Structure formats: structure tokens, C-alpha cells
C-alpha positions as a printed NumPy array, in Angstrom:
array([[  69.195,   43.913, -310.889],
       [  67.772,   42.09 , -307.87 ],
       [  64.521,   43.418, -306.549],
       [  63.752,   43.608, -302.857],
       [  60.265,   43.447, -301.537],
       [  59.513,   46.081, -298.922],
       [  58.727,   44.624, -295.406],
       [  55.074,   45.731, -295.575],
       [  54.601,   43.705, -298.73 ],
       [  56.158,   40.575, -297.096],
       [  53.584,   40.784, -294.258],
       [  50.773,   41.226, -296.742],
       [  51.992,   38.17 , -298.703],
       [  52.153,   36.068, -295.472],
       [  48.635,   37.091, -294.469],
       [  47.328,   36.174, -297.891],
       [  48.687,   32.615, -297.452],
       [  46.506,   32.007, -294.354],
       [  43.324,   30.276, -295.418],
       [  40.289,   32.471, -294.968],
       [  38.483,   29.751, -292.971],
       [  40.921,   29.907, -290.015],
       [  39.789,   32.18 , -287.198],
       [  42.112,   34.899, -286.046],
       [  41.573,   34.033, -282.342],
       [  41.514,   30.568, -280.758],
       [  38.036,   29.13 , -280.298],
       [  37.177,   27.882, -276.814],
       [  34.7  ,   25.063, -276.473],
       [  32.605,   25.365, -273.354],
       [  31.938,   22.06 , -271.598],
       [  28.658,   22.121, -269.726],
       [  28.967,   21.702, -265.97 ],
       [  26.73 ,   18.952, -264.667],
       [  25.637,   19.525, -261.094],
       [  25.645,   16.446, -258.896],
       [  23.056,   16.08 , -256.189],
       [  24.592,   16.048, -252.726],
       [  24.971,   12.611, -251.196],
       [  22.569,   12.565, -248.236],
       [  23.854,   11.16 , -244.949],
       [  21.404,   10.081, -242.246],
       [  21.62 ,    8.586, -238.763],
       [  21.596,    4.794, -239.057],
       [  19.595,    4.574, -235.819],
       [  18.13 ,    7.064, -233.368],
       [  18.976,    6.28 , -229.758],
       [  21.284,    6.87 , -226.835],
       [  25.01 ,    6.409, -227.437],
       [  26.038,    3.89 , -224.771],
       [  29.678,    3.613, -225.862],
       [  31.415,    6.533, -227.561],
       [  34.065,    6.475, -230.277],
       [  37.491,    6.455, -228.622],
       [  40.75 ,    5.469, -230.288],
       [  42.978,    7.86 , -228.316],
       [  41.759,    6.89 , -224.863],
       [  40.965,    3.451, -223.44 ],
       [  37.38 ,    2.758, -222.379],
       [  36.296,    0.113, -219.913],
       [  34.436,   -2.822, -221.477],
       [  32.068,   -4.411, -218.955],
       [  31.596,   -7.431, -221.236],
       [  35.296,   -8.162, -221.657],
       [  36.215,   -6.76 , -218.197],
       [  39.162,   -4.813, -219.603],
       [  40.209,   -1.445, -221.021],
       [  40.287,   -1.044, -224.798],
       [  39.834,    1.399, -227.662],
       [  36.428,    1.589, -229.332],
       [  36.496,    2.17 , -233.106],
       [  32.811,    3.035, -233.423],
       [  29.744,    4.126, -231.508],
       [  27.234,    1.845, -229.825],
       [  23.664,    3.134, -230.075],
       [  21.107,    1.547, -227.742],
       [  17.667,    0.636, -229.074],
       [  14.949,   -1.946, -228.711],
       [  15.694,   -5.343, -230.182],
       [  14.123,   -5.443, -233.641],
       [  14.297,   -1.669, -234.275],
       [  15.184,   -0.863, -237.899],
       [  18.759,    0.055, -238.822],
       [  19.163,    2.088, -242.018],
       [  22.064,    2.753, -244.352],
       [  23.684,    6.075, -243.426],
       [  24.272,    6.859, -247.107],
       [  23.903,    5.307, -250.546],
       [  26.393,    2.583, -251.301],
       [  27.221,   -0.979, -252.221],
       [  27.013,   -3.879, -249.78 ],
       [  30.485,   -5.403, -249.542],
       [  29.643,   -8.184, -247.092],
       [  27.099,   -9.671, -244.724],
       [  28.852,  -11.891, -242.185],
       [  28.616,  -13.501, -238.784],
       [  31.613,  -12.072, -236.905],
       [  32.709,  -13.958, -233.754],
       [  32.985,  -10.733, -231.721],
       [  30.681,   -8.227, -233.45 ],
       [  27.873,  -10.621, -234.406],
       [  25.811,  -10.167, -237.546],
       [  27.614,   -7.502, -239.539],
       [  26.918,   -5.573, -242.755],
       [  29.758,   -3.633, -244.402],
       [  28.8  ,   -0.976, -246.966],
       [  31.075,    0.952, -249.334],
       [  29.706,    4.51 , -249.315],
       [  32.169,    5.792, -251.955],
       [  35.152,    8.164, -251.714],
       [  37.052,    5.507, -249.736],
       [  34.42 ,    5.429, -246.961],
       [  33.242,    2.068, -245.619],
       [  30.806,    1.659, -242.737],
       [  30.289,   -1.37 , -240.524],
       [  26.863,   -1.982, -239.023],
       [  27.184,   -4.707, -236.365],
       [  25.264,   -6.477, -233.579],
       [  22.309,   -6.855, -235.947],
       [  19.751,   -9.628, -235.734],
       [  20.511,  -12.568, -237.982],
       [  19.379,  -12.375, -241.602],
       [  19.948,   -8.743, -242.698],
       [  17.706,   -7.617, -245.525],
       [  20.347,   -6.413, -248.016],
       [  22.592,   -7.97 , -250.626],
       [  23.459,   -5.308, -253.25 ],
       [  23.166,   -1.544, -253.588],
       [  21.431,    0.582, -250.959],
       [  20.169,    4.144, -250.725],
       [  20.438,    6.515, -247.77 ],
       [  17.768,    5.648, -245.22 ],
       [  17.077,    2.171, -246.64 ],
       [  16.54 ,   -0.497, -243.982],
       [  19.523,   -2.869, -243.936],
       [  18.735,   -4.884, -240.824],
       [  17.388,   -4.768, -237.286],
       [  18.956,   -4.188, -233.873],
       [  20.078,   -7.363, -232.184],
       [  22.211,   -8.729, -229.384],
       [  24.613,  -10.76 , -231.526],
       [  27.87 ,   -8.952, -230.597],
       [  29.545,  -11.289, -228.1  ],
       [  32.221,   -8.673, -227.32 ],
       [  29.542,   -6.093, -226.393],
       [  26.856,   -8.272, -224.785],
       [  26.704,   -6.159, -221.589],
       [  25.356,   -3.199, -223.615],
       [  22.129,   -5.064, -224.397],
       [  20.442,   -4.52 , -227.782],
       [  22.347,   -1.915, -229.765],
       [  23.94 ,   -1.049, -233.095],
       [  27.732,   -0.957, -233.278],
       [  28.472,    1.569, -236.049],
       [  32.049,    2.189, -237.231],
       [  33.54 ,    3.973, -240.25 ],
       [  36.85 ,    3.891, -242.11 ],
       [  38.167,    6.306, -244.736],
       [  40.793,    4.842, -247.07 ],
       [  41.275,    2.031, -244.535],
       [  41.867,    4.354, -241.567],
       [  39.46 ,    4.468, -238.633],
       [  37.458,    7.693, -238.456],
       [  34.97 ,    9.066, -235.951],
       [  31.511,    8.016, -237.209],
       [  30.167,   11.393, -236.047],
       [  32.42 ,   13.139, -238.588],
       [  30.919,   11.018, -241.356],
       [  27.358,   11.579, -240.108],
       [  27.808,   15.352, -239.904],
       [  28.699,   15.725, -243.612]])
């Protein structure tokens, strides 16, 4: 006659088939968390803001004798004062812009690019920079802002969109 194996014996037989080297519970592998140092952000130049950031309201431009938006801040200083990189980054370009004068554009990461304009000719940077590193000196090269005298025009974009430089500097 046919023999039946009681259910308890079936379970015991199934457990015996599991290799002894397999753990009963899943093993979790812990990946170490590596802390990243915060990215310091510093003022590119200390001085009086002579033209504020304003993209929602038109500001009068004494140089151009018209009303326009202003995508950055203009910080007055003495001609030749040092301008520093607001944060670590990679120099994307050093150009002579017809309206903004000698201009350095730096990629600060996370989609943030900063423009440092109205510098004296011959900025001192060509590659990577650290926060607080001198990138040029204050000049009067911005034809579109000549009435402001020596100053830094500082503007910032995030993912291609204009942002208030003060938001970036307050990070």
C-alpha cells in the first residue's frame, strides 16, 4: 500500500535540503556614509551696492539714460581692488564683453554660474578656483555701466535662470 508522509516530516525534509551555509535572515551590507565638507560661499567684493538686483521692476540707468532690469548687483570699490571667487568652481570663460567689459564666468556646480564683470583687463584665472581666490581686480570696463564708476557687476544663474545674487551669497 502507498505510504503517506505526515506534514511535519515534509517540512523537516524541506529544511534539510537547505544548505547549512545559507543564513536564515537576509544580510544587510552597510555602506559607509562619507560626509562632504560644506561648500563655502564668500562675498566677491566688500563695498556699497550702487545698483541692486531687480528683474521685476525697472531701474533707471544713468549711463544708458533709460529704464531697464538689472540681473545682478553692482558693488562700488576702488579701481584695482581685488575681486574673489564667491565659491569654488571652474572658469568657463574670460572675455571682453561689449557692454559688461572684462568678464569672468565661473561654474560653481549644481547648475550655478556666476558672472564677474567690469573687471580690469587681464584677469588672473584660467582654470579651477577656490572660494576666496582672487580672480581679477575692479575696473571701469563696463560700457553699459560707466556712470557707476569703478565697480564689480556680479550676476548669478541657476540652471540658466537668473537668480538674485544675494540668495546665492547667503547659502
